mmCIF file of C-alpha atoms and ligand atoms in Angstrom:
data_model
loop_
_atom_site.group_PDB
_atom_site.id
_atom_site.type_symbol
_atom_site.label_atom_id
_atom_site.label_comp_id
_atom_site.label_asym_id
_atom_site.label_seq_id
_atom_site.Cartn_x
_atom_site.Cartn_y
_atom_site.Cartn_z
ATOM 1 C CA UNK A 969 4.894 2.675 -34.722
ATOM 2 C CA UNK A 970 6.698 0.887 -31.641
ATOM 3 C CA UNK A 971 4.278 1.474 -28.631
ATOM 4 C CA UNK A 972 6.246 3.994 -25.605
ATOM 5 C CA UNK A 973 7.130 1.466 -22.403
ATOM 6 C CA UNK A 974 4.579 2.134 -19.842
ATOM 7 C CA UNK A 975 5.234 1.616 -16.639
ATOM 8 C CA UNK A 976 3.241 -0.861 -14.177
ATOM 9 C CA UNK A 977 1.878 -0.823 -10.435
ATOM 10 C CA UNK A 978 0.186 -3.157 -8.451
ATOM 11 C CA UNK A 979 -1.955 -1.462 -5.913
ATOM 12 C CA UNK A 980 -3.502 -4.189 -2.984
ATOM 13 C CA UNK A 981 -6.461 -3.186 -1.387
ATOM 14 C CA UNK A 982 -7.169 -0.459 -4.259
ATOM 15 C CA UNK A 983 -10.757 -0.711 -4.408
ATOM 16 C CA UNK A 984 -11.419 1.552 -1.732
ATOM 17 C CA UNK A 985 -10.032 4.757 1.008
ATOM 18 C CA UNK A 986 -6.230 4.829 0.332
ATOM 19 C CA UNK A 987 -5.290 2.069 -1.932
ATOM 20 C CA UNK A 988 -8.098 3.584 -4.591
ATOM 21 C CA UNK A 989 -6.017 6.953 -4.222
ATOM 22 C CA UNK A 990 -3.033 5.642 -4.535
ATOM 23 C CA UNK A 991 -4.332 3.945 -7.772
ATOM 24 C CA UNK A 992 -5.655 7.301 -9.342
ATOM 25 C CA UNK A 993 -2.647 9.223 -8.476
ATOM 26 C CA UNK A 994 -0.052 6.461 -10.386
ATOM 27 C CA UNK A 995 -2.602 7.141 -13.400
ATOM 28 C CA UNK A 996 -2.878 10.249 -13.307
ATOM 29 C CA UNK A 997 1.210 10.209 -13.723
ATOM 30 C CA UNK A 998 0.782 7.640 -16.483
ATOM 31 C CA UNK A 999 1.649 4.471 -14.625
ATOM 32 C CA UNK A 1000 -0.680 1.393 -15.836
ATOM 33 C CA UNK A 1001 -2.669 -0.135 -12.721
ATOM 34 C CA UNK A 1002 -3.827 -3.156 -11.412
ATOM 35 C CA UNK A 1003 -6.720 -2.895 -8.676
ATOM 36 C CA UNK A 1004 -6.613 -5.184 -6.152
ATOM 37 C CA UNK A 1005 -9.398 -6.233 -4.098
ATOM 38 C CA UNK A 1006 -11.026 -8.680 -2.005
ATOM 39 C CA UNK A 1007 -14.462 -8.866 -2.092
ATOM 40 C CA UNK A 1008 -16.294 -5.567 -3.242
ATOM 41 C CA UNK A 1009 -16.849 -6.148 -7.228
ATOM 42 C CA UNK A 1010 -19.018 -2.760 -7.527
ATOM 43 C CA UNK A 1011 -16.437 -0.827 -5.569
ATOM 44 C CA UNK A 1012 -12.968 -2.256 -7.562
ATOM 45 C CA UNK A 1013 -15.224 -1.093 -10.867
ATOM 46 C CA UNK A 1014 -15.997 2.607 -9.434
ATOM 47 C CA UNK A 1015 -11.877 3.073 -8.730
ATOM 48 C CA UNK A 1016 -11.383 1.484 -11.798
ATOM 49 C CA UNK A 1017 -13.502 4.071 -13.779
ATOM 50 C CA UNK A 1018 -11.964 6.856 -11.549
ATOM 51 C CA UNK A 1019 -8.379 6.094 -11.985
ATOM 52 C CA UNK A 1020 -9.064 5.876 -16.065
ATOM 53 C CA UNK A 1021 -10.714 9.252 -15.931
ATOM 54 C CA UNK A 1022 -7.854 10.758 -13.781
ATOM 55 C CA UNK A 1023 -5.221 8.853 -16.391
ATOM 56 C CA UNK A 1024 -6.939 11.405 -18.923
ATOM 57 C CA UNK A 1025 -5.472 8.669 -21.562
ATOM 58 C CA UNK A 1026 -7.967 6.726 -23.834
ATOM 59 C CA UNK A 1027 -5.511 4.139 -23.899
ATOM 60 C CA UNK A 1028 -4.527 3.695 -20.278
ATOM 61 C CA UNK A 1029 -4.732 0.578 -18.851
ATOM 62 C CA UNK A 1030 -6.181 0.247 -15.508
ATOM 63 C CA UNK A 1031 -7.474 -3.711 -14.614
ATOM 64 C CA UNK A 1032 -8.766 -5.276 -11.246
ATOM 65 C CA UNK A 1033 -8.085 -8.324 -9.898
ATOM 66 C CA UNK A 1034 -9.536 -9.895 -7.121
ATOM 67 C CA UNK A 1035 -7.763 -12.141 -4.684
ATOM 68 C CA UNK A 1036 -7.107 -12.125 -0.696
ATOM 69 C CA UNK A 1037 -3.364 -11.204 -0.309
ATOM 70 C CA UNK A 1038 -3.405 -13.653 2.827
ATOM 71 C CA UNK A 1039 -4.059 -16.386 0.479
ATOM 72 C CA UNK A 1040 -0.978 -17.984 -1.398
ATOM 73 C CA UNK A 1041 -2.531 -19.185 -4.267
ATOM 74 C CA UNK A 1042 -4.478 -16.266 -4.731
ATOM 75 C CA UNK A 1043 -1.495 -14.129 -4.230
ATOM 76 C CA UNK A 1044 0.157 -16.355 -6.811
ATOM 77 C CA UNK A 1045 -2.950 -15.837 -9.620
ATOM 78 C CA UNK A 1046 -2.670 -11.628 -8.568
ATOM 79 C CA UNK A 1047 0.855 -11.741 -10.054
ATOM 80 C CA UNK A 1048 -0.208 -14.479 -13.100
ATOM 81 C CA UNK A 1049 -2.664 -11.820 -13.649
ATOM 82 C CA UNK A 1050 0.108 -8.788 -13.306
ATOM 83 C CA UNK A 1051 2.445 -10.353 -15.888
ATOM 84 C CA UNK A 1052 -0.493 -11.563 -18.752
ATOM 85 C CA UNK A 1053 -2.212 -8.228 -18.736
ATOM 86 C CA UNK A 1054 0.857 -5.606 -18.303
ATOM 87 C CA UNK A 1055 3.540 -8.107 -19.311
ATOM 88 C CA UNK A 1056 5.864 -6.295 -16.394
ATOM 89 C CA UNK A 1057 6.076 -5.064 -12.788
ATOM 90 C CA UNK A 1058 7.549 -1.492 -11.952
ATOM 91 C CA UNK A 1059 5.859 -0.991 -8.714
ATOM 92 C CA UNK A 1060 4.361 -3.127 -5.756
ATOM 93 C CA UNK A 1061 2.255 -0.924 -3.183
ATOM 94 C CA UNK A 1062 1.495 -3.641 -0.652
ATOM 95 C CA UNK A 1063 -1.679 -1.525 0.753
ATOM 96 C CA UNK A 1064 -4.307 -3.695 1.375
ATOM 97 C CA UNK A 1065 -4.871 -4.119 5.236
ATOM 98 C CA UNK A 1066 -7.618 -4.714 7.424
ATOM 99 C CA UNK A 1067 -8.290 -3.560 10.989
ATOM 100 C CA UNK A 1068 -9.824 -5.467 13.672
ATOM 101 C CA UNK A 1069 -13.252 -6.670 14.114
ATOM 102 C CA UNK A 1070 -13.573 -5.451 17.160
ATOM 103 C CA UNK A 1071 -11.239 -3.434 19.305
ATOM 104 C CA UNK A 1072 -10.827 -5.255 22.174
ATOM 105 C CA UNK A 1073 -8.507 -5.362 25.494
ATOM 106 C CA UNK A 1074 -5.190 -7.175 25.076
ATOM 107 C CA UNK A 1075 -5.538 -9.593 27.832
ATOM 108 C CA UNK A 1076 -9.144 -10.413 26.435
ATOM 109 C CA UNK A 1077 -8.492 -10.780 22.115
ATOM 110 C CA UNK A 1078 -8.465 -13.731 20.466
ATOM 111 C CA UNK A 1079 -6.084 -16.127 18.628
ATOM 112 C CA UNK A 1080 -8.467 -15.792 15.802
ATOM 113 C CA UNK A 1081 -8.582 -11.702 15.310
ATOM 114 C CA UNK A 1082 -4.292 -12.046 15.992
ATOM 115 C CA UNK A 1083 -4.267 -14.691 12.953
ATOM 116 C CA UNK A 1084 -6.574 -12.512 10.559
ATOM 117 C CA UNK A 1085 -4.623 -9.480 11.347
ATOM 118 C CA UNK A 1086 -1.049 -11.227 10.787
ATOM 119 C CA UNK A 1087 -2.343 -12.979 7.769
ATOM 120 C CA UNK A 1088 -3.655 -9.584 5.682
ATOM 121 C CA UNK A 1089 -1.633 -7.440 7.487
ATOM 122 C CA UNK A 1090 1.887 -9.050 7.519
ATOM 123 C CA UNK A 1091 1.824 -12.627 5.519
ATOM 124 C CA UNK A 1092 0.160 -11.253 2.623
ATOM 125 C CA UNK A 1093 2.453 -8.388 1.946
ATOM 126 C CA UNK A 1094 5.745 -10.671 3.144
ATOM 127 C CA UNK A 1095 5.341 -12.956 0.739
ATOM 128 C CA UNK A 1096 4.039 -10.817 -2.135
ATOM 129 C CA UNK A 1097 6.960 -8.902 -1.940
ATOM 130 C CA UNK A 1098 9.400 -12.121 -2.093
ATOM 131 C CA UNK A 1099 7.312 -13.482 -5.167
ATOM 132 C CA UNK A 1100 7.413 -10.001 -6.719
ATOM 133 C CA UNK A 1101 10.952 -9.053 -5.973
ATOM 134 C CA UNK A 1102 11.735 -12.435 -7.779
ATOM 135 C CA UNK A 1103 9.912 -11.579 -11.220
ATOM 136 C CA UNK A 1104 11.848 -7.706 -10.509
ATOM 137 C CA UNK A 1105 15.079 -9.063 -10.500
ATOM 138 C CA UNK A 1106 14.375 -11.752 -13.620
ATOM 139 C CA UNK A 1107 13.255 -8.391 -15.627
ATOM 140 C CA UNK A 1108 15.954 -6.659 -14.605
ATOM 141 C CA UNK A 1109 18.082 -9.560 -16.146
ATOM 142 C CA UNK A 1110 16.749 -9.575 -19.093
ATOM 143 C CA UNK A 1111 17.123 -6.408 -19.582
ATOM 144 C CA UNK A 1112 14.262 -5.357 -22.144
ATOM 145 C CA UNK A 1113 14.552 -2.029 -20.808
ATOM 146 C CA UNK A 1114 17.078 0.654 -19.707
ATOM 147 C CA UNK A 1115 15.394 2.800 -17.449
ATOM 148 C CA UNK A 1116 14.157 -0.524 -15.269
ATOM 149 C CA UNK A 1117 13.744 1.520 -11.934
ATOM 150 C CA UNK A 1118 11.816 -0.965 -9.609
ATOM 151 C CA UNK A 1119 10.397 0.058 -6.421
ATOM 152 C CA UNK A 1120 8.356 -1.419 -3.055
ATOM 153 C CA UNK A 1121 6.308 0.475 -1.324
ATOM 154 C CA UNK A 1122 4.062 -0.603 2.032
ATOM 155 C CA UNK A 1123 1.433 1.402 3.710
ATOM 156 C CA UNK A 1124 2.202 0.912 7.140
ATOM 157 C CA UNK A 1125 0.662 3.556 10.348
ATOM 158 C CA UNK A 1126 1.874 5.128 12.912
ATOM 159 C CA UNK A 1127 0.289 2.126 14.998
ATOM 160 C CA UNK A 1128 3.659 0.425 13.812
ATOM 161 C CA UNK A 1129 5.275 2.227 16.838
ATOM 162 C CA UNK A 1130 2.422 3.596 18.894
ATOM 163 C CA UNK A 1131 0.988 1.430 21.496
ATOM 164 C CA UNK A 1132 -2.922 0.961 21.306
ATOM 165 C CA UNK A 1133 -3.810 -1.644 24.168
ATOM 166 C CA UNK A 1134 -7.129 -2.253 22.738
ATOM 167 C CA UNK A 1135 -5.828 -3.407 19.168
ATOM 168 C CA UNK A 1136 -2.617 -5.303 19.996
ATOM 169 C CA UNK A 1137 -3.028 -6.986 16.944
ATOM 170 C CA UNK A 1138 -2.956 -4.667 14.783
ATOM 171 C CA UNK A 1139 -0.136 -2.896 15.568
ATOM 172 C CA UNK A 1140 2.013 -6.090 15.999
ATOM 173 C CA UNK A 1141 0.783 -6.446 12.299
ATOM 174 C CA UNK A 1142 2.078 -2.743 11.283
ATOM 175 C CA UNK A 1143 5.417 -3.017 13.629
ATOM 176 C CA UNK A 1144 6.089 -5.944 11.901
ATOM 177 C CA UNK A 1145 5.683 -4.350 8.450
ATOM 178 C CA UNK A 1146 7.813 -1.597 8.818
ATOM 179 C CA UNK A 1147 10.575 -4.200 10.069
ATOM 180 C CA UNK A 1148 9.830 -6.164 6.790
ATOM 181 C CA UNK A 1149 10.634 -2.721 4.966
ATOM 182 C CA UNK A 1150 13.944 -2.557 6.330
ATOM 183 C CA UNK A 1151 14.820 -6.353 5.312
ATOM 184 C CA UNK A 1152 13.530 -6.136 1.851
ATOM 185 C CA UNK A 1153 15.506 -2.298 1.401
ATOM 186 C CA UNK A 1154 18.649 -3.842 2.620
ATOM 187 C CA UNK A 1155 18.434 -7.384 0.603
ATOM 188 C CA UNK A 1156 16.927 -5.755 -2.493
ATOM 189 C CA UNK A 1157 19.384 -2.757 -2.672
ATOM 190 C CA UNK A 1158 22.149 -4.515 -4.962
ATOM 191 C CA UNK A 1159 19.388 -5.880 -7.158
ATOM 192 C CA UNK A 1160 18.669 -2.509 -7.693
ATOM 193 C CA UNK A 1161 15.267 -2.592 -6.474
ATOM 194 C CA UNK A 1162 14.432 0.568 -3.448
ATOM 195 C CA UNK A 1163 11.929 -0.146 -0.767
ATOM 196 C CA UNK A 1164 10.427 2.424 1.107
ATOM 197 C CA UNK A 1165 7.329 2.632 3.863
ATOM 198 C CA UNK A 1166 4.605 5.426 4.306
ATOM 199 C CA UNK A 1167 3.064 5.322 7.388
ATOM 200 C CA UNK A 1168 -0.077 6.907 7.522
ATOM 201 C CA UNK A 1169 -1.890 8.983 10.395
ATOM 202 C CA UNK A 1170 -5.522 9.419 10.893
ATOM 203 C CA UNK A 1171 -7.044 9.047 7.654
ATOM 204 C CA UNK A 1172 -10.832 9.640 6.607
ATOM 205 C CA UNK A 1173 -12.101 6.012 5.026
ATOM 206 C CA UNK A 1174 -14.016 3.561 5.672
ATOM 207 C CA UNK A 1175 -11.385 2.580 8.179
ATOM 208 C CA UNK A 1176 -11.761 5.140 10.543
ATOM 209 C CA UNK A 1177 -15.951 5.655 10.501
ATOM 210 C CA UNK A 1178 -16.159 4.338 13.196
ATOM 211 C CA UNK A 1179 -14.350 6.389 15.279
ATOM 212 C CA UNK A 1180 -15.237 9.283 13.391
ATOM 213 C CA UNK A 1181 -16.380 11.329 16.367
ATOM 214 C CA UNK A 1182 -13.046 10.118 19.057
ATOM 215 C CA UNK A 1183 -10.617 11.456 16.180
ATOM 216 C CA UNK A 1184 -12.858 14.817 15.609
ATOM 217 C CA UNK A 1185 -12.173 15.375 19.369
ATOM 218 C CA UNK A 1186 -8.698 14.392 19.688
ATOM 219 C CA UNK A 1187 -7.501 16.035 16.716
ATOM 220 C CA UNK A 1188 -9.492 19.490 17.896
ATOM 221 C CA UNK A 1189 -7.415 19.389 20.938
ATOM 222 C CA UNK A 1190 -4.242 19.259 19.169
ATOM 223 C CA UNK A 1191 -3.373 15.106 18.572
ATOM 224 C CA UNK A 1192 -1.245 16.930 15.244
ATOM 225 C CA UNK A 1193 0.362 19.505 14.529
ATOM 226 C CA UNK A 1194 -1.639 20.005 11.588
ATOM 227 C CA UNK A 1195 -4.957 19.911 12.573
ATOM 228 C CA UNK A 1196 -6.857 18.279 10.185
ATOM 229 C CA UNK A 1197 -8.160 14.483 9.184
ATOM 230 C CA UNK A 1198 -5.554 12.824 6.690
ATOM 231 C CA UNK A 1199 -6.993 12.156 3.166
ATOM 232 C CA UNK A 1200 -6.551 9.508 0.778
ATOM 233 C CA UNK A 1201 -4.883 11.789 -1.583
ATOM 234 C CA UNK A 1202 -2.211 12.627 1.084
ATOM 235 C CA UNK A 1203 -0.770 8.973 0.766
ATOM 236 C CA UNK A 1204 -1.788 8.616 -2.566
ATOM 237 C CA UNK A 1205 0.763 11.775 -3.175
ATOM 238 C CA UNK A 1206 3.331 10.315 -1.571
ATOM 239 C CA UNK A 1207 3.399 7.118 -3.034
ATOM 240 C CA UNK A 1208 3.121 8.959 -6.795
ATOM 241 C CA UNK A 1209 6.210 10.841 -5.303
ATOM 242 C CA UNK A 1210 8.391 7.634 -4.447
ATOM 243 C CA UNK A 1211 7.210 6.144 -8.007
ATOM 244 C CA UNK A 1212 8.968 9.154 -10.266
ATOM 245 C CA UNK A 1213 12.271 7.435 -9.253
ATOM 246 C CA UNK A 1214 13.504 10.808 -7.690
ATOM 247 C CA UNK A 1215 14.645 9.577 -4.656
ATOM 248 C CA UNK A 1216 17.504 6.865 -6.435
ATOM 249 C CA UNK A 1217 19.377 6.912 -3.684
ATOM 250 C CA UNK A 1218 17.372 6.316 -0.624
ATOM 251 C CA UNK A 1219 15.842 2.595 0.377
ATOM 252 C CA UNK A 1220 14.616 1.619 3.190
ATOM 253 C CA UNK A 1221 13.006 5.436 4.109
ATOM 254 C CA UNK A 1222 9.530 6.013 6.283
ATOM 255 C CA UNK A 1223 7.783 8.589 4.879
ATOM 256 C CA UNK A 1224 5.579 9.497 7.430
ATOM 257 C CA UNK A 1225 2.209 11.030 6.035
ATOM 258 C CA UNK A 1226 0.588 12.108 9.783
ATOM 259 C CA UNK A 1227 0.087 15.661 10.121
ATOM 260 C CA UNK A 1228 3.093 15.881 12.208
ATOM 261 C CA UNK A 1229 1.867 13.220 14.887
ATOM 262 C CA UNK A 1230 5.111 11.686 14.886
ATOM 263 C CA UNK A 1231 6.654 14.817 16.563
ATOM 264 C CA UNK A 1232 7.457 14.633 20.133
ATOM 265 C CA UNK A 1233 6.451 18.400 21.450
ATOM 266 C CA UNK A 1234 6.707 20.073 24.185
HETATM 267 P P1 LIG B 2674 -10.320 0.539 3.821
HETATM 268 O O1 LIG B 2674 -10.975 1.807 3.439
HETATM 269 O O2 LIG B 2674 -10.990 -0.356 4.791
HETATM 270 O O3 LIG B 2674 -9.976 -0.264 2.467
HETATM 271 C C1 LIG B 2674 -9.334 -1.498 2.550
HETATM 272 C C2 LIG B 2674 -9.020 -2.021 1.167
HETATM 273 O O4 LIG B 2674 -8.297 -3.261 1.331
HETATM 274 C C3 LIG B 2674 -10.250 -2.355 0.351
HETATM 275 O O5 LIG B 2674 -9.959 -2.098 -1.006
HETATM 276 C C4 LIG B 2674 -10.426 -3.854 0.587
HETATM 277 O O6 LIG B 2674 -11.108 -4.529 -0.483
HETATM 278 C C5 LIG B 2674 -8.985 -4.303 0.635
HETATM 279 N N1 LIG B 2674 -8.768 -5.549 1.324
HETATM 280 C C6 LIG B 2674 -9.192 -5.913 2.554
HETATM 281 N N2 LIG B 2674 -8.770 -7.150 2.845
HETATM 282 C C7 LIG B 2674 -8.068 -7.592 1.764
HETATM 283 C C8 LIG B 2674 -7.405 -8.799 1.446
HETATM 284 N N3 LIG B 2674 -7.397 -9.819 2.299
HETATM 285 N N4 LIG B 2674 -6.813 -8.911 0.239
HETATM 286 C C9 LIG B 2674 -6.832 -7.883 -0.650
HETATM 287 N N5 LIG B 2674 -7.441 -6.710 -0.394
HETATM 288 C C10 LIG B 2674 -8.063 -6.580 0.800
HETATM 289 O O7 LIG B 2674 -8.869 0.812 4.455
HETATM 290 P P2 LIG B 2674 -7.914 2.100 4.367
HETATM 291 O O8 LIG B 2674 -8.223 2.976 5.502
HETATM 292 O O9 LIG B 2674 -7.928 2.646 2.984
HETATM 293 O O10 LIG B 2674 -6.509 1.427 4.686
HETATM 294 C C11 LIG B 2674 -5.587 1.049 3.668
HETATM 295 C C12 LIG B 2674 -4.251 0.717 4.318
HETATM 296 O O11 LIG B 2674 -3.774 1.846 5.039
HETATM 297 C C13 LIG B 2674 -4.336 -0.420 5.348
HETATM 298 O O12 LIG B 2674 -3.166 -1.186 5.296
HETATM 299 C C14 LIG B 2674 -4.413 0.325 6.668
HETATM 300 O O13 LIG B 2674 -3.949 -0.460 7.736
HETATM 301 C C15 LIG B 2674 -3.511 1.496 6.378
HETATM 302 N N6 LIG B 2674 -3.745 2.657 7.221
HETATM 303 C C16 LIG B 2674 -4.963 3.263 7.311
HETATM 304 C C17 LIG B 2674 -5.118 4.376 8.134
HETATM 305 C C18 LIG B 2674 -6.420 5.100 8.273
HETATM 306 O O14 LIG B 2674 -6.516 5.972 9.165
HETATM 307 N N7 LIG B 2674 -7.442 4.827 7.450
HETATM 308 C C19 LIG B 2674 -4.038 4.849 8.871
HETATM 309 C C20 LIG B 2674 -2.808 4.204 8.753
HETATM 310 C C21 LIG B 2674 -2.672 3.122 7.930
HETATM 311 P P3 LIG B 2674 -12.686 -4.954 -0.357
HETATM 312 O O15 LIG B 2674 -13.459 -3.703 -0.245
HETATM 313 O O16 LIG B 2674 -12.967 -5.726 -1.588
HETATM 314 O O17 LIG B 2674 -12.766 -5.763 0.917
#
């Protein structure tokens, strides 16, 4: 009996906070998933496990993979790995981001923070998308498959527009992401692959521990209209949203997942 076509996503950054729920919600819709990680073995395993529970399929094939997006060979294996275990790319979710060491004053950070951030942050997912977009378009061209609907996604923040003095970085990083959105929608639309960006708000992961008890207070007194911490599961949502192909004809969107916090209010 001829096996159904399954579709694939590539999740960076998936072994942990948002990327792992972005990886359990595409399996719980059926897609097959590659993990990405960078370091954390034990952790890539645990979202591994979850997302093949949540898949509720026997068969379902969730892998990791792990390699440093900032690195171009390893970025170059990630894919290597993509097409000999799935044979095919539906979906990129370029995720995986890091935030700074330390947050520290703009006229005091260093060269070496700026390059780590730019290199995860902005590199990484820049040239991921060109190598990926370039395998896209090839299996669009050969055509194995009809319904070839594929789609980029990147996690941005709302630090890609709001100014935090003490993480400059950073949010050159994000600004420059959601930029890289708009190229990719606008090159990519008449090889019929959409582009779209979520940018989170504050989100409860590892990310954020550390300023667990600042966003308790600033969220108490109102930071969103919806007063509560942003989950995992809220972007994960979204991004199992963009990848049922419902929204054909918009490219290039920001779906903002934030409570609200990108409301001015008066
Ligand atoms: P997190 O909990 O710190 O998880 C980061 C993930 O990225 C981990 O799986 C980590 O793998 C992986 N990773 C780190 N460096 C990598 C690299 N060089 N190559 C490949 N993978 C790498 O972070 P998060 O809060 O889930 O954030 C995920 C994304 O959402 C980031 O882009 C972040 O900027 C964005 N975001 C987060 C928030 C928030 O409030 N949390 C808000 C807006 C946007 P290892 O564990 O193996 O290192």
């Amino acid at each position: 009996m001829e096996r159904k076509i399954r579709k694939t996503a590539l999740v960076t950054g998936a072994s942990r906070g948002i990327g792992r729920a972005i990886a359990i919600e595409l399996a719980r819709t059926g897609f097959d998933v590659m993990i990405n990680y960078a370091s954390n073995d034990a952790a890539a395993e645990q979202a591994r496990a979850e997302a093949m529970a949540a898949s509720g399929d026997r068969e379902a094939h969730i892998a990791c993979y792990r390699g440093d997006v900032s690195s171009a060979t390893d970025r170059e294996a990630l894919l290597a790995a993509m097409l000999e275990r799935f044979g095919r790319l539906d979906l990129l979710v370029n995720n995986a981001g890091v935030a700074p060491e330390a947050r520290v004053d703009l006229l005091e950070a260093s060269e070496s923070s700026f390059d780590r951030l730019i290199g995860i942050n902005l590199k990484g997912p820049y040239f991921l998308t060109q190598a990926a977009a370039r395998w896209m378009i090839e299996q669009r061209n050969s055509a194995k498959d009809d319904d070839y609907q594929p789609a980029i996604v990147n996690i941005t923040s709302i630090s890609a527009y709001t100014a935090s003095p003490e993480r400059g970085d950073y949010c050159v990083a994000k600004a420059g992401l959601a930029m890289m959105t708009k190229l990719y929608a606008a090159r990519l639309a008449s090889e019929g692959i959409n582009v779209y960006e979520i940018r989170p708000g504050v989100i409860a992961t590892e990310m954020t521990s550390g300023v667990k008890e600042k966003y308790d207070r600033l969220i108490a007194d109102g930071l969103t209209p919806i007063k509560r911490w942003g989950l995992p599961e809220d972007v994960g949502r979204a991004v199992a949203a963009i990848a049922s192909g419902n929204l054909p004809f918009s490219t290039g969107e920001v779906i903002n997942v934030d409570g609200g916090f990108h409301l001015r209010r008066l």
